[in-house]
XYZ file of C-alpha atoms in Angstrom:
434
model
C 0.000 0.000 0.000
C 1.532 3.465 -0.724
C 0.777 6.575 0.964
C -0.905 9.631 0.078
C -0.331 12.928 -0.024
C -3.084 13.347 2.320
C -2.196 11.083 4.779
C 1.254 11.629 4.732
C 0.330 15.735 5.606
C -1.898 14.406 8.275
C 0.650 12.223 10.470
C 3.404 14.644 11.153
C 5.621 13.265 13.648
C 7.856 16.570 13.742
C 7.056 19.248 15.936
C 5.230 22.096 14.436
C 5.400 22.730 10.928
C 8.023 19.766 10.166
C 7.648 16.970 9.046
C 9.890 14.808 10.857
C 12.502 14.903 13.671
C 15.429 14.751 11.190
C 14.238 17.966 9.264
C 14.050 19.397 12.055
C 17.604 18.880 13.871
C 18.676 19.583 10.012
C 17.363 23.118 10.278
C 18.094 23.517 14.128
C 21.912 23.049 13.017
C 21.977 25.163 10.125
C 20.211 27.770 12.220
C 23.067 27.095 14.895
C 25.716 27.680 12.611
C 24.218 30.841 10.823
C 23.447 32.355 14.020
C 27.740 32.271 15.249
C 28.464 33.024 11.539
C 26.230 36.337 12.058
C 27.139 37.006 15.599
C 31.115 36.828 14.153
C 29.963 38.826 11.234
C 28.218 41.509 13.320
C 31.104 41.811 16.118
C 33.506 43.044 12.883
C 30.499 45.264 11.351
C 30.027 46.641 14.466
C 33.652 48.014 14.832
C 33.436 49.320 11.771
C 30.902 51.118 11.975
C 31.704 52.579 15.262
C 28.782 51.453 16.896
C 28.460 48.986 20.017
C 30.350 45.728 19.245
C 27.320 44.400 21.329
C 24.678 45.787 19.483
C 26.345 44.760 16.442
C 26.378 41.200 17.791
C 22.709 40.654 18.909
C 21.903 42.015 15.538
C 23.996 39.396 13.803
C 22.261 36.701 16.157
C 18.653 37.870 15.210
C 19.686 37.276 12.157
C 21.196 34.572 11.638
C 17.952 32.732 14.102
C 15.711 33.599 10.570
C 17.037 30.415 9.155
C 15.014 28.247 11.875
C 12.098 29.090 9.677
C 13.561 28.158 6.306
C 10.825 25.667 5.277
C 7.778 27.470 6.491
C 8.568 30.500 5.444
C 11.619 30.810 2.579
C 10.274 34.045 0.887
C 11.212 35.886 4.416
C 14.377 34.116 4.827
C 15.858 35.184 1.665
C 14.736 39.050 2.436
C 16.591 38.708 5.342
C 19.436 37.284 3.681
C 19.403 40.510 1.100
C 18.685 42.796 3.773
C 22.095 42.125 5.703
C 23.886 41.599 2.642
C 24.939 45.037 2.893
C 26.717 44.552 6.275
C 28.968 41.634 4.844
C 27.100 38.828 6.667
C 25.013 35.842 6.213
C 26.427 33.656 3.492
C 25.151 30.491 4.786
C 21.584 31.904 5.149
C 21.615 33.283 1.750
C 23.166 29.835 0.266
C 20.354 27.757 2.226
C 17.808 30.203 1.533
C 18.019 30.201 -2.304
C 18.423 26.596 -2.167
C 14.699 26.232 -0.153
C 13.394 28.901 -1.712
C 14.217 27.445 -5.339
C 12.767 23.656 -3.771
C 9.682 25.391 -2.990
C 6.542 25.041 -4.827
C 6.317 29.507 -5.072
C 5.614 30.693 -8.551
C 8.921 30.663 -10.765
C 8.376 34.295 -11.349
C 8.612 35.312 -7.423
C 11.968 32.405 -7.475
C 13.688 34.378 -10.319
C 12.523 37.863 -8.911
C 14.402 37.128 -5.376
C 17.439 35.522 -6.911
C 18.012 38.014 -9.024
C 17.582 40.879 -6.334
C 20.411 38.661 -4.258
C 22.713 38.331 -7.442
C 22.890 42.038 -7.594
C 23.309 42.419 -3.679
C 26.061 40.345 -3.458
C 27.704 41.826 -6.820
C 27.702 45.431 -5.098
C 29.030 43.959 -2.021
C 31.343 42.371 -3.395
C 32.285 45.003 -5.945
C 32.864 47.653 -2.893
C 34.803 45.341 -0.890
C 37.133 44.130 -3.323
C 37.578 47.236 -4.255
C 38.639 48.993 -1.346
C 40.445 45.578 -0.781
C 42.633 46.417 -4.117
C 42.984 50.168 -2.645
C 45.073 49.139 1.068
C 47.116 47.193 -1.055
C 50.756 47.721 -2.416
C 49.697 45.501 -5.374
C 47.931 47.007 -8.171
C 44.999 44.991 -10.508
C 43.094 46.792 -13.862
C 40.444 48.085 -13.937
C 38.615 44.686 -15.580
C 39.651 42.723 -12.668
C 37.032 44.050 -9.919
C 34.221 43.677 -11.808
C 35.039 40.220 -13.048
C 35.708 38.891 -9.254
C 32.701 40.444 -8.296
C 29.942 38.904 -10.805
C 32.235 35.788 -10.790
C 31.826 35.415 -6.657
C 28.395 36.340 -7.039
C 27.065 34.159 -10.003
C 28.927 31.643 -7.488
C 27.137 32.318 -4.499
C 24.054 32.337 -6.245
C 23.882 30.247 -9.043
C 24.632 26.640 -7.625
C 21.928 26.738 -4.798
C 19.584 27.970 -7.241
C 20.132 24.973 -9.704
C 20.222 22.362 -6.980
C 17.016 23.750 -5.636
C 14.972 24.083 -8.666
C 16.701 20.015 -9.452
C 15.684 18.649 -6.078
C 12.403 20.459 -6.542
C 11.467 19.276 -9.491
C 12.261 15.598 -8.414
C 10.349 15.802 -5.938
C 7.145 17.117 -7.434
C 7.694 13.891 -10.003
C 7.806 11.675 -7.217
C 4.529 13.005 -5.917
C 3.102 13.036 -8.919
C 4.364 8.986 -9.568
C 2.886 8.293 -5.772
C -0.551 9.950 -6.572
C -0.795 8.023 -9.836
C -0.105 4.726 -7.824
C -2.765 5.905 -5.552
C -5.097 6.264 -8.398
C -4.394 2.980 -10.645
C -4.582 1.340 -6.539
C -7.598 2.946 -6.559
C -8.954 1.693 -9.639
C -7.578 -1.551 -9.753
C -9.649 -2.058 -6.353
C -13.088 -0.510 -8.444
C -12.613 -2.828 -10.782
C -11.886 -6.414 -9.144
C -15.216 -5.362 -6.135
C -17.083 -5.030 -10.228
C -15.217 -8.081 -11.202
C -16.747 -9.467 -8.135
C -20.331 -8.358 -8.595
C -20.145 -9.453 -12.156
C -19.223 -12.641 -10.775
C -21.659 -12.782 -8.673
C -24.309 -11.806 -10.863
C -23.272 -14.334 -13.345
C -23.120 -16.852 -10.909
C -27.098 -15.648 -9.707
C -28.311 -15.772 -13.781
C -26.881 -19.269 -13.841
C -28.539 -20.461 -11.062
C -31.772 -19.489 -12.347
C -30.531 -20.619 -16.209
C -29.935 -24.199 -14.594
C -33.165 -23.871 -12.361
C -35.105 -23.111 -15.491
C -33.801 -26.055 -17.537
C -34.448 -28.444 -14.988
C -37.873 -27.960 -14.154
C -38.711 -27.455 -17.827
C -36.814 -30.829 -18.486
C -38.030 -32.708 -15.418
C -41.536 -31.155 -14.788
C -43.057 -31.988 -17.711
C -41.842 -35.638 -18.211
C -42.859 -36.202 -14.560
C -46.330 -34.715 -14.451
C -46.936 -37.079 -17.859
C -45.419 -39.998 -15.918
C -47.778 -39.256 -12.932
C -51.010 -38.585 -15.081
C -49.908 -42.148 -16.488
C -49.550 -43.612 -13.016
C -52.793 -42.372 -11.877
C -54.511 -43.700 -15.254
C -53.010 -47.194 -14.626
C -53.979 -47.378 -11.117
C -57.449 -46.468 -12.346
C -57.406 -49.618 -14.901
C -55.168 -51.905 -13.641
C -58.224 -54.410 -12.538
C -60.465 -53.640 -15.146
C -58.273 -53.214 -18.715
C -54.978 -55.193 -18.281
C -53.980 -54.491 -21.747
C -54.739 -50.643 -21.471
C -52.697 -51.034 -17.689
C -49.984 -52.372 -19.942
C -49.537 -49.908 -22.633
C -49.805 -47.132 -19.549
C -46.925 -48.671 -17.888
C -44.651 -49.042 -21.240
C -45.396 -45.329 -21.559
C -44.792 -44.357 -17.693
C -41.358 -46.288 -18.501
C -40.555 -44.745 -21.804
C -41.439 -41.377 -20.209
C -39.090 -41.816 -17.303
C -35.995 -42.914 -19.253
C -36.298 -39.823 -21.924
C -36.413 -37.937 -18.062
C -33.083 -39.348 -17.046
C -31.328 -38.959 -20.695
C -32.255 -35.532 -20.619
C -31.364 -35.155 -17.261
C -28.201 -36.980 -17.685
C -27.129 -34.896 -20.645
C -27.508 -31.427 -18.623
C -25.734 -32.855 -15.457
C -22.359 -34.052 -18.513
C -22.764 -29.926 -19.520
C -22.212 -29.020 -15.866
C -19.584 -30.753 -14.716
C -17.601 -30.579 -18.189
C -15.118 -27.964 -18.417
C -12.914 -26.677 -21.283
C -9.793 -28.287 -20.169
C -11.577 -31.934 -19.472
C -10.113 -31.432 -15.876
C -11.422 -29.994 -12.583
C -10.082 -26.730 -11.775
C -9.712 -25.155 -8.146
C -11.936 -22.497 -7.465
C -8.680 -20.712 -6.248
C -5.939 -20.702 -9.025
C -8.987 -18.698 -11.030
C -8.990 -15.099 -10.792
C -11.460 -13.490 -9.723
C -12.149 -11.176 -13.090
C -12.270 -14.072 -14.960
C -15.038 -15.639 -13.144
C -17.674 -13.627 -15.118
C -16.856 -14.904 -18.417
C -16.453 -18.099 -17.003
C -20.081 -18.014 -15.673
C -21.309 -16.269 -18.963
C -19.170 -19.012 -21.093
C -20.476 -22.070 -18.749
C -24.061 -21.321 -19.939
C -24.010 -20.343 -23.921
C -22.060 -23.846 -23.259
C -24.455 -25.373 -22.108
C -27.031 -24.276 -24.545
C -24.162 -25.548 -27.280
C -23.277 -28.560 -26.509
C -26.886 -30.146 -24.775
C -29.307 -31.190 -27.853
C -31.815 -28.948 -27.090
C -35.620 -29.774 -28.152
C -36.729 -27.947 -30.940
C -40.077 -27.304 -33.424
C -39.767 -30.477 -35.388
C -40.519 -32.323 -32.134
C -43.707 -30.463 -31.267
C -45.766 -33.168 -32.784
C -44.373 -35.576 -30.298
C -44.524 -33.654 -27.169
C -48.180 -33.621 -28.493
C -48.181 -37.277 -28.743
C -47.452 -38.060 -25.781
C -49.934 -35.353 -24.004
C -52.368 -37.301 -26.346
C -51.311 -40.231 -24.753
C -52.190 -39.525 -21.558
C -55.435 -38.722 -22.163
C -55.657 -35.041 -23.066
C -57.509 -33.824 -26.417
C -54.856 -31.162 -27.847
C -55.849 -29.547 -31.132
C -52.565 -28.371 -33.168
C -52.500 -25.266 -35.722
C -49.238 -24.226 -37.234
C -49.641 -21.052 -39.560
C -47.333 -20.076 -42.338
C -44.454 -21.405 -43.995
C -42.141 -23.372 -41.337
C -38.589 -22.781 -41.413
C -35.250 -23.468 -39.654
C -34.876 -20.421 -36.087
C -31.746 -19.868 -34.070
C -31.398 -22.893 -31.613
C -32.396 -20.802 -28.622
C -35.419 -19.435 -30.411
C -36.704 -23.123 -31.312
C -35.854 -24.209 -27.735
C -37.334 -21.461 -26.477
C -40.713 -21.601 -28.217
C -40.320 -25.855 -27.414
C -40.264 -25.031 -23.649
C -42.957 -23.044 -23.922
C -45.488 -25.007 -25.428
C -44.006 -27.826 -23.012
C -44.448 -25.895 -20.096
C -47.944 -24.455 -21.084
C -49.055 -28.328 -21.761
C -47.445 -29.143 -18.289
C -49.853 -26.856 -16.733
C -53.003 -28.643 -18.248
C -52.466 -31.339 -16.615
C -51.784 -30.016 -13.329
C -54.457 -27.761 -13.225
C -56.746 -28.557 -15.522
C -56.724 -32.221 -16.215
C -58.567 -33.720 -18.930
C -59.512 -30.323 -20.612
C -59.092 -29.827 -24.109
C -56.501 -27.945 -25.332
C -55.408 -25.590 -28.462
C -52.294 -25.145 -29.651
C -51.287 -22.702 -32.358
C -48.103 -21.974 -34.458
C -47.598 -19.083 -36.533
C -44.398 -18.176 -38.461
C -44.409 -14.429 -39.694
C -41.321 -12.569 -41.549
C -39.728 -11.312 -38.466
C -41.223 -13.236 -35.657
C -42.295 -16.378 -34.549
C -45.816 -16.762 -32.183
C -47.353 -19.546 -30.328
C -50.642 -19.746 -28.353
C -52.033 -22.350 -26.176
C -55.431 -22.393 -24.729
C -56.949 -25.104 -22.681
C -60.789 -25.011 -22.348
C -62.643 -25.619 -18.659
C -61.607 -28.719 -17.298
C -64.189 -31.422 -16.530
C -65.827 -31.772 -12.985
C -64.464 -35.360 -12.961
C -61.346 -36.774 -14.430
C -59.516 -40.244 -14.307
C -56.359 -37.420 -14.332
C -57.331 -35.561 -11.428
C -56.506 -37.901 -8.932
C -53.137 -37.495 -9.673
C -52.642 -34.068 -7.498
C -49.978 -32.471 -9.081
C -47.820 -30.336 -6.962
C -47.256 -26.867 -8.758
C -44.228 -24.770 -7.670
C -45.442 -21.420 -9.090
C -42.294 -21.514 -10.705
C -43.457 -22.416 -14.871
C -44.677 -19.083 -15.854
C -42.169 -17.204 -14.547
C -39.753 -19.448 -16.349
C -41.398 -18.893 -19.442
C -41.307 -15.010 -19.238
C -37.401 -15.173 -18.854
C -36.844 -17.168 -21.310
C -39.297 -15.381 -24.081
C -38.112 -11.368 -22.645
C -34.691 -12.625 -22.770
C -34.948 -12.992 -26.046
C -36.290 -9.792 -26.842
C -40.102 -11.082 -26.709
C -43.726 -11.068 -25.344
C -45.230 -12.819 -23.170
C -48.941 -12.676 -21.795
C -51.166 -15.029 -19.604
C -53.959 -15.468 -17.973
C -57.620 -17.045 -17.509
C -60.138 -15.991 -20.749
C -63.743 -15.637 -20.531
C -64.531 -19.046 -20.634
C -63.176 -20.249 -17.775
C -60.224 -21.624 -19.202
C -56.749 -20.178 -19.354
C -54.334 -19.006 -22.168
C -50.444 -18.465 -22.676
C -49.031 -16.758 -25.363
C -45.970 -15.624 -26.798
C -44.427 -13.749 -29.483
C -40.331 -14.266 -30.474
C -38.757 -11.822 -32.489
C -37.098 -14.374 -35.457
C-alpha cells in the first residue's frame, strides 16, 4: 500500500510545521551555525561602523535565528538574507535560503525575482569590498579585474543553490506526482476487481436461475406425464390389463427420456474446457464472469436442445395420456436460431405441463404461426371437466413455470402474456422476435 499525499500531511511526527525529527535537527543546526556566523559577522560590522560591538552582535544573532524558519517561510528568509547583505554577513543563510526557496513550490516568477535581487546584492558587495580591498594594497589589478571577481563570486554564491534547488524540486514534485498516480491505478484496480466481483456474482445468480429453469422445464413436464400415467393405470389396472400395460410401457418410456435428458444437462455441468477440474482458487477473480457467462451459452451448445420439429411428439405423448390437444401451425415453417426453437419448445411444453396439473382432462389448443420477423405460439386449454380419471393425480405446482417462461421469451427480446379468458379456461401466449 503506498501513501498519500493526504495522509502523509496528516501524520506529522515533527514538531510544528516539520515533518519529521530529522528535518528538524537539520534546520536547528543550520540555524546554529548561521546564528555564530552572524554574531562573528556583526562583532567586525560593528567596529566598523563605530557602533556597540554588542549591538552589532545581537543584531547578527537575530539574524542569523531567521534560518530556523527556512521551510515554512523561505520568501522571508531570503529578504533577510538581502537585507544584511549590505553589512557583509550571512552567506550560509543566503546559500540555504536560495536553495529552499528554489525547492519550494512559489511561482517561478517570485523564485527568479528574489534571486536576481540577491545576485545584484552580493555583486555590489562584493564590488565595494574588493575594491577597497585592491585600494590598502601595495599591489595594483586593472580596472577589468574588480568587476570580473565580483559577478564571478556572485554568479557563485548564487547560481549553484539555485540549480540544486529548482533540481531537487522538481524531483520531488515527479515523485509526488508517480505516488498519486499509484494511488489512483490502486484505486482503480480495487473498483474494478469489487465489479469483477459483482459481475461474478451476478453471473453466478443468472446461472442459477438458467440451470433452475432447464431443470424444471426438463423434469416437470416428463414427470407430471409420468404421474397422469400412473394415476390412469392405477385407475385400470383391474379392469383393462392391456390398457394397464400400454400405460406402464409409456410411464417407462417417459421416465428414461427424463433421465437422458437429465443426464445430458448434469455431462454440460460438470464438463469444463480443459476436461479437468479446476480449483476455485488458481482462477482469478475477473475471470469468473466470463467463465459463468461461457459455462451457460455452453451449455445451450453442446446439450441437444428440443426444438419445433418435435412439437408433434410432445403432443403425442400429451395425447397419450389422455388429453384432447388440437394443433394449428400457420405459415411457412422454417429453420430459427437454436435458442429461439428451444425457447418456443419449452414453452409449449411448459404451457401443456400446466393442463395437466391444473386442468386435467380439458381440451386444449395449440397454435403456431411463423411471420417474416417473428415467430408466435398460443395455447389455450378449455374448462376442465368436474371429474377426471387425471385428477386424482394431485400435481404439486411450484409457481415456478410461468415465470420461467417469461425469462426465457423477454430474454430474447419477446412477449409474453397469460392469464384465464372468458370461458373459464386459461391461455399463454408468446411472441419471439425471429
Amino acid at each position: 500500500m503506498t501513501t498519500t499525499g493526504e495522509d502523509h500531511a496528516a501524520a506529522r511526527p515533527g514538531p510544528w510545521w516539520w515533518v519529521r525529527w530529522r528535518s528538524a535537527v537539520l534546520d536547528v543546526g543550520l540555524a546554529v551555525a548561521s546564528v555564530v556566523e552572524c554574531g562573528a559577522e556583526g562583532w567586525r560590522f560593528a567596529g566598523d561602523a563605530g557602533i556597540p560591538r554588542a549591538a552589532g552582535v545581537v543584531f547578527g544573532l537575530l539574524a542569523g535565528s531567521a534560518l530556523l524558519v527556512r521551510r515554512k517561510w523561505p520568501i522571508a528568509v531570503v529578504l533577510v538574507s538581502i537585507a544584511i547583505t549590505p553589512a557583509q554577513m550571512g552567506y550560509l543563510m543566503a546559500i540555504v535560503g536560495l536553495y529552499t526557496l528554489a525547492a519550494s513550490e512559489l511561482p517561478r516568477r517570485i523564485i527568479g525575482s528574489l534571486a536576481g535581487m540577491s545576485l545584484v546584492g552580493q555583486m555590489i558587495v562584493m564590488f565595494v569590498r574588493i575594491r577597497q580591498g585592491a585600494s590598502r594594497g601595495s599591489w595594483e589589478l586593472g580596472d577589468w579585474f574588480v568587476p570580473f571577481a565580483a559577478i564571478t563570486i556572485a554568479i557563485g554564491l548564487t547560481a549553484p543553490p539555485l540549480l540544486l534547488g529548482l533540481y531537487v524540486g522538481a524531483r520531488r514534485r515527479l515523485m509526488e506526482s508517480l505516488r498519486e498516480r499509484a494511488d489512483s491505478l490502486e484505486r482503480e484496480l480495487q473498483l474494478l476487481a469489487e465489479r469483477a466481483e459483482e459481475r461474478a456474482e451476478w453471473a453466478r445468480n443468472e446461472e442459477r436461475t438458467r440451470i433452475a429453469r432447464e431443470m424444471h422445464d426438463v423434469v416437470a413436464h416428463r414427470v407430471s406425464l409420468m404421474v397422469v400415467h400412473a394415476a390412469a393405470l392405477q385407475a385400470v389396472a383391474r379392469k383393462d390389463p392391456e390398457k394397464a400395460v400400454k400405460n406402464a410401457a409409456l410411464v417407462g418410456d417417459m421416465g428414461r427420456q427424463a433421465l437422458t435428458e437429465l443426464r445430458e444437462m448434469l455431462g454440460v455441468l460438470r464438463s469444463t474446457d480443459s476436461g479437468k477440474r479446476v480449483r476455485a482458487d488458481a482462477v482469478p477473480l475477473a475471470a469468473v464472469g466470463v467463465a459463468a457467462a461461457a459455462a451457460a451459452s455452453r451449455a445451450v451448445d453442446e446439450s441437444e436442445g428440443p426444438c419445433l420439429s418435435e412439437l408433434e411428439e410432445l403432443i403425442g405423448q400429451s395425447s397419450a395420456a389422455g388429453m384432447v390437444v388440437d394443433l394449428t401451425v400457420e405459415g411457412d415453417a422454417r429453420v430459427y436460431g437454436a435458442d429461439i426453437e428451444q425457447t418456443a419448445y419449452r414453452v409449449v411444453q411448459e404451457a401443456l405441463t400446466n393442463v395437466h396439473k391444473h386442468a386435467a382432462g380439458a381440451k386444449t389448443h395449440v397454435r403456431l404461426a411463423h411471420r417474416v420477423s417473428e415467430i408466435a405460439m398460443q395455447v389455450e386449454n378449455e374448462p376442465p371437466p368436474e371429474v377426471s380419471v387425471a385428477s386424482s393425480a394431485r400435481l404439486p405446482s411450484g409457481g415456478n413455470g410461468l415465470v420461467g417462461m417469461k425469462e426465457r421469451v423477454v430474454a430474447l427480446g419477446g412477449v409474453f402474456v397469460s392469464g384465464p379468458t372468458d370461458a373459464g379456461g386459461f391461455r399463454v401466449s408468446a411472441v419471439i422476435p425471429a
